[in-house]
Amino acid sequence: MVQQVSLSCRCGHLTGSVTGMSRATTVRASCYCQDCRAYANWLGTPGLMDAAGGSEVFARARSALRLDRGLESLACVRLSAKGLHRWYAACCRTPLCNSLPSIPYVGVLGSALDPNWERDEVGPSQPINTSHTLIPLAPHSKFPLALVLKSLRLMFGWWYRERKLGSVLFDAAGKPTVNPLVLSATERAALRSNPLA
């Protein structure tokens, strides 16, 4: 079933939605990489990760993201000059999504989505980048081939159809609509060394 899911920052100032959420169009994963954890530490907002240090992410086409209120609070940070654009609400430091200028994809953070939405509608969450979990996970595939193939197929489709389109995050030339703050290597290393926000 295809759904539109509401999105909001914690204080409710910035709101929007993600359209077309379904098993066929969405990739759901929990990422345990050190950079996702460093980002949560940088935000300083509690409760963004699970007990093992993972962040739930829902990958969709960038055009599926709508922001309809509180756009003046939209902000962006990069953990390095070549890192992901990590978008958040500056009003309450709620992470919203991750993206790349070259691929019209958006990884929407589960912490920004409607908590009453039935997430299993898009399928189970697959753990990824699990080398640095804080506690052991249940047995899982270290290389989830089905997830990788589905991601590649969807991202190619999004790139083919939407590569020349602008969005709320990037204009048609691929320039971010908000100038990102880029952290130094020292700042990134310090954030990565902190185990849990």
Tab-separated table of C-alpha atoms in Angstrom:
chain	number	residue	atom	x	y	z
A	1	MET	CA	0.000	0.000	0.000
A	2	VAL	CA	1.324	3.454	-0.978
A	3	GLN	CA	1.180	6.065	1.762
A	4	GLN	CA	1.953	9.686	2.470
A	5	VAL	CA	3.679	9.939	5.841
A	6	SER	CA	3.867	13.167	7.823
A	7	LEU	CA	7.227	14.551	8.902
A	8	SER	CA	7.951	17.024	11.674
A	9	CYS	CA	10.732	18.354	13.834
A	10	ARG	CA	10.415	17.759	17.570
A	11	CYS	CA	9.066	21.201	18.403
A	12	GLY	CA	6.599	21.113	15.498
A	13	HIS	CA	7.868	24.290	13.845
A	14	LEU	CA	9.017	22.568	10.631
A	15	THR	CA	6.530	20.170	9.051
A	16	GLY	CA	6.079	18.291	5.816
A	17	SER	CA	5.579	14.817	4.429
A	18	VAL	CA	7.110	12.015	2.408
A	19	THR	CA	4.919	10.791	-0.439
A	20	GLY	CA	4.694	7.412	-2.114
A	21	MET	CA	6.011	5.336	0.770
A	22	SER	CA	5.563	1.670	-0.113
A	23	ARG	CA	7.428	-1.613	-0.136
A	24	ALA	CA	8.174	-1.186	-3.856
A	25	THR	CA	9.451	2.408	-3.706
A	26	THR	CA	11.242	2.633	-0.356
A	27	VAL	CA	14.373	1.137	1.159
A	28	ARG	CA	14.357	0.838	4.953
A	29	ALA	CA	17.603	0.326	6.842
A	30	SER	CA	19.231	0.996	10.209
A	31	CYS	CA	22.708	2.454	9.768
A	32	TYR	CA	25.377	1.839	12.436
A	33	CYS	CA	28.251	3.758	10.832
A	34	GLN	CA	30.453	6.047	12.904
A	35	ASP	CA	29.420	9.109	10.912
A	36	CYS	CA	25.714	8.665	11.641
A	37	ARG	CA	26.627	8.411	15.311
A	38	ALA	CA	28.925	11.463	15.031
A	39	TYR	CA	26.050	13.401	13.474
A	40	ALA	CA	23.732	12.480	16.346
A	41	ASN	CA	26.451	13.567	18.793
A	42	TRP	CA	26.848	16.871	16.951
A	43	LEU	CA	23.110	17.523	17.113
A	44	GLY	CA	23.108	16.785	20.848
A	45	THR	CA	19.473	15.697	20.716
A	46	PRO	CA	18.813	12.594	22.856
A	47	GLY	CA	16.956	9.535	21.655
A	48	LEU	CA	18.023	9.616	17.999
A	49	MET	CA	19.601	6.144	17.946
A	50	ASP	CA	18.734	2.672	19.076
A	51	ALA	CA	20.626	0.901	21.870
A	52	ALA	CA	23.255	-0.412	19.451
A	53	GLY	CA	23.916	3.072	18.038
A	54	GLY	CA	21.870	2.812	14.835
A	55	SER	CA	19.779	5.396	12.993
A	56	GLU	CA	16.707	4.286	11.061
A	57	VAL	CA	16.662	5.623	7.478
A	58	PHE	CA	14.009	5.447	4.748
A	59	ALA	CA	15.397	6.011	1.239
A	60	ARG	CA	13.066	7.661	-1.281
A	61	ALA	CA	13.247	9.809	-4.389
A	62	ARG	CA	14.164	13.394	-3.452
A	63	SER	CA	10.945	14.662	-5.080
A	64	ALA	CA	8.957	12.663	-2.490
A	65	LEU	CA	10.050	15.031	0.286
A	66	ARG	CA	7.721	17.964	0.922
A	67	LEU	CA	8.319	20.713	3.470
A	68	ASP	CA	5.316	22.982	3.851
A	69	ARG	CA	5.944	24.993	7.038
A	70	GLY	CA	8.952	26.318	8.929
A	71	LEU	CA	11.368	26.318	5.974
A	72	GLU	CA	13.358	29.142	7.571
A	73	SER	CA	14.554	26.557	10.126
A	74	LEU	CA	15.961	24.186	7.486
A	75	ALA	CA	19.718	23.811	8.003
A	76	CYS	CA	22.481	21.567	6.697
A	77	VAL	CA	25.808	20.192	7.944
A	78	ARG	CA	28.507	18.039	6.341
A	79	LEU	CA	30.933	16.042	8.453
A	80	SER	CA	33.598	16.572	5.785
A	81	ALA	CA	33.951	18.524	2.543
A	82	LYS	CA	32.866	15.439	0.561
A	83	GLY	CA	30.396	14.050	3.071
A	84	LEU	CA	26.657	13.644	2.871
A	85	HIS	CA	24.477	16.716	3.157
A	86	ARG	CA	22.745	16.139	6.486
A	87	TRP	CA	19.619	18.265	6.809
A	88	TYR	CA	18.061	19.177	10.145
A	89	ALA	CA	15.674	21.618	11.796
A	90	ALA	CA	17.750	24.321	13.480
A	91	CYS	CA	14.873	25.286	15.795
A	92	CYS	CA	15.202	22.083	17.860
A	93	ARG	CA	18.088	20.236	16.161
A	94	THR	CA	15.944	17.402	14.823
A	95	PRO	CA	17.612	15.428	12.008
A	96	LEU	CA	15.401	15.276	8.920
A	97	CYS	CA	17.246	13.575	6.067
A	98	ASN	CA	20.533	12.882	4.279
A	99	SER	CA	21.239	13.469	0.601
A	100	LEU	CA	23.783	13.857	-2.191
A	101	PRO	CA	23.650	16.544	-4.902
A	102	SER	CA	24.487	14.074	-7.680
A	103	ILE	CA	21.729	11.553	-6.920
A	104	PRO	CA	18.101	12.690	-6.443
A	105	TYR	CA	17.742	10.486	-3.380
A	106	VAL	CA	16.783	11.389	0.164
A	107	GLY	CA	17.367	9.236	3.245
A	108	VAL	CA	14.638	10.354	5.643
A	109	LEU	CA	15.464	9.775	9.317
A	110	GLY	CA	12.903	7.684	11.139
A	111	SER	CA	13.052	10.040	14.120
A	112	ALA	CA	11.378	12.756	12.003
A	113	LEU	CA	8.485	10.613	10.761
A	114	ASP	CA	5.044	10.215	12.291
A	115	PRO	CA	5.559	7.877	15.294
A	116	ASN	CA	2.088	6.386	14.736
A	117	TRP	CA	2.846	5.312	11.170
A	118	GLU	CA	3.113	1.538	10.730
A	119	ARG	CA	6.705	1.270	9.479
A	120	ASP	CA	6.467	-2.383	8.532
A	121	GLU	CA	4.267	-1.285	5.605
A	122	VAL	CA	7.530	-0.698	3.710
A	123	GLY	CA	9.160	-3.897	4.956
A	124	PRO	CA	11.548	-4.805	7.752
A	125	SER	CA	14.593	-2.704	8.585
A	126	GLN	CA	17.917	-4.119	7.419
A	127	PRO	CA	21.006	-3.414	9.579
A	128	ILE	CA	23.868	-1.921	7.543
A	129	ASN	CA	27.415	-0.763	8.347
A	130	THR	CA	27.444	-2.910	11.471
A	131	SER	CA	31.196	-3.003	12.185
A	132	HIS	CA	30.902	-0.447	14.998
A	133	THR	CA	27.707	-1.341	16.858
A	134	LEU	CA	27.707	-0.554	20.560
A	135	ILE	CA	26.157	-3.912	21.478
A	136	PRO	CA	25.926	-7.142	19.450
A	137	LEU	CA	23.022	-7.389	17.018
A	138	ALA	CA	20.893	-10.426	16.261
A	139	PRO	CA	22.350	-12.523	13.430
A	140	HIS	CA	21.969	-10.701	10.116
A	141	SER	CA	23.391	-10.664	6.612
A	142	LYS	CA	26.686	-8.755	6.412
A	143	PHE	CA	26.067	-8.137	2.699
A	144	PRO	CA	22.296	-7.877	2.104
A	145	LEU	CA	22.329	-8.514	-1.645
A	146	ALA	CA	18.583	-8.022	-2.106
A	147	LEU	CA	18.744	-4.634	-0.364
A	148	VAL	CA	21.771	-3.559	-2.425
A	149	LEU	CA	20.124	-4.544	-5.719
A	150	LYS	CA	16.851	-2.845	-4.811
A	151	SER	CA	18.724	0.328	-3.773
A	152	LEU	CA	20.708	0.422	-7.014
A	153	ARG	CA	17.600	-0.106	-9.119
A	154	LEU	CA	15.642	2.618	-7.349
A	155	MET	CA	18.519	5.113	-7.322
A	156	PHE	CA	19.167	4.640	-11.029
A	157	GLY	CA	15.482	5.270	-11.711
A	158	TRP	CA	15.464	8.376	-9.553
A	159	TRP	CA	18.631	9.666	-11.217
A	160	TYR	CA	17.276	8.978	-14.723
A	161	ARG	CA	13.911	10.664	-14.120
A	162	GLU	CA	14.836	13.491	-11.756
A	163	ARG	CA	18.506	14.414	-12.221
A	164	LYS	CA	17.652	17.770	-13.822
A	165	LEU	CA	14.896	18.718	-11.396
A	166	GLY	CA	15.257	20.988	-8.399
A	167	SER	CA	13.847	20.239	-4.975
A	168	VAL	CA	13.416	21.770	-1.541
A	169	LEU	CA	17.027	20.671	-0.820
A	170	PHE	CA	18.861	21.427	-4.095
A	171	ASP	CA	18.179	23.727	-7.021
A	172	ALA	CA	18.192	22.458	-10.621
A	173	ALA	CA	21.970	23.075	-10.841
A	174	GLY	CA	22.595	20.851	-7.809
A	175	LYS	CA	23.395	23.709	-5.435
A	176	PRO	CA	22.025	23.242	-1.889
A	177	THR	CA	19.206	25.632	-1.028
A	178	VAL	CA	20.900	26.254	2.347
A	179	ASN	CA	24.661	26.709	2.655
A	180	PRO	CA	25.973	23.736	4.645
A	181	LEU	CA	28.264	24.042	7.629
A	182	VAL	CA	31.329	21.849	6.955
A	183	LEU	CA	33.031	20.393	10.023
A	184	SER	CA	36.793	20.118	10.310
A	185	ALA	CA	38.601	16.780	10.440
A	186	THR	CA	39.355	17.422	14.122
A	187	GLU	CA	35.707	18.106	14.926
A	188	ARG	CA	34.589	14.990	13.066
A	189	ALA	CA	37.159	12.791	14.830
A	190	ALA	CA	36.092	14.090	18.251
A	191	LEU	CA	32.437	13.390	17.504
A	192	ARG	CA	33.208	9.890	16.229
A	193	SER	CA	35.133	9.042	19.402
A	194	ASN	CA	32.084	9.720	21.579
A	195	PRO	CA	30.203	6.386	21.693
A	196	LEU	CA	26.623	7.560	22.027
A	197	ALA	CA	24.740	10.842	21.969
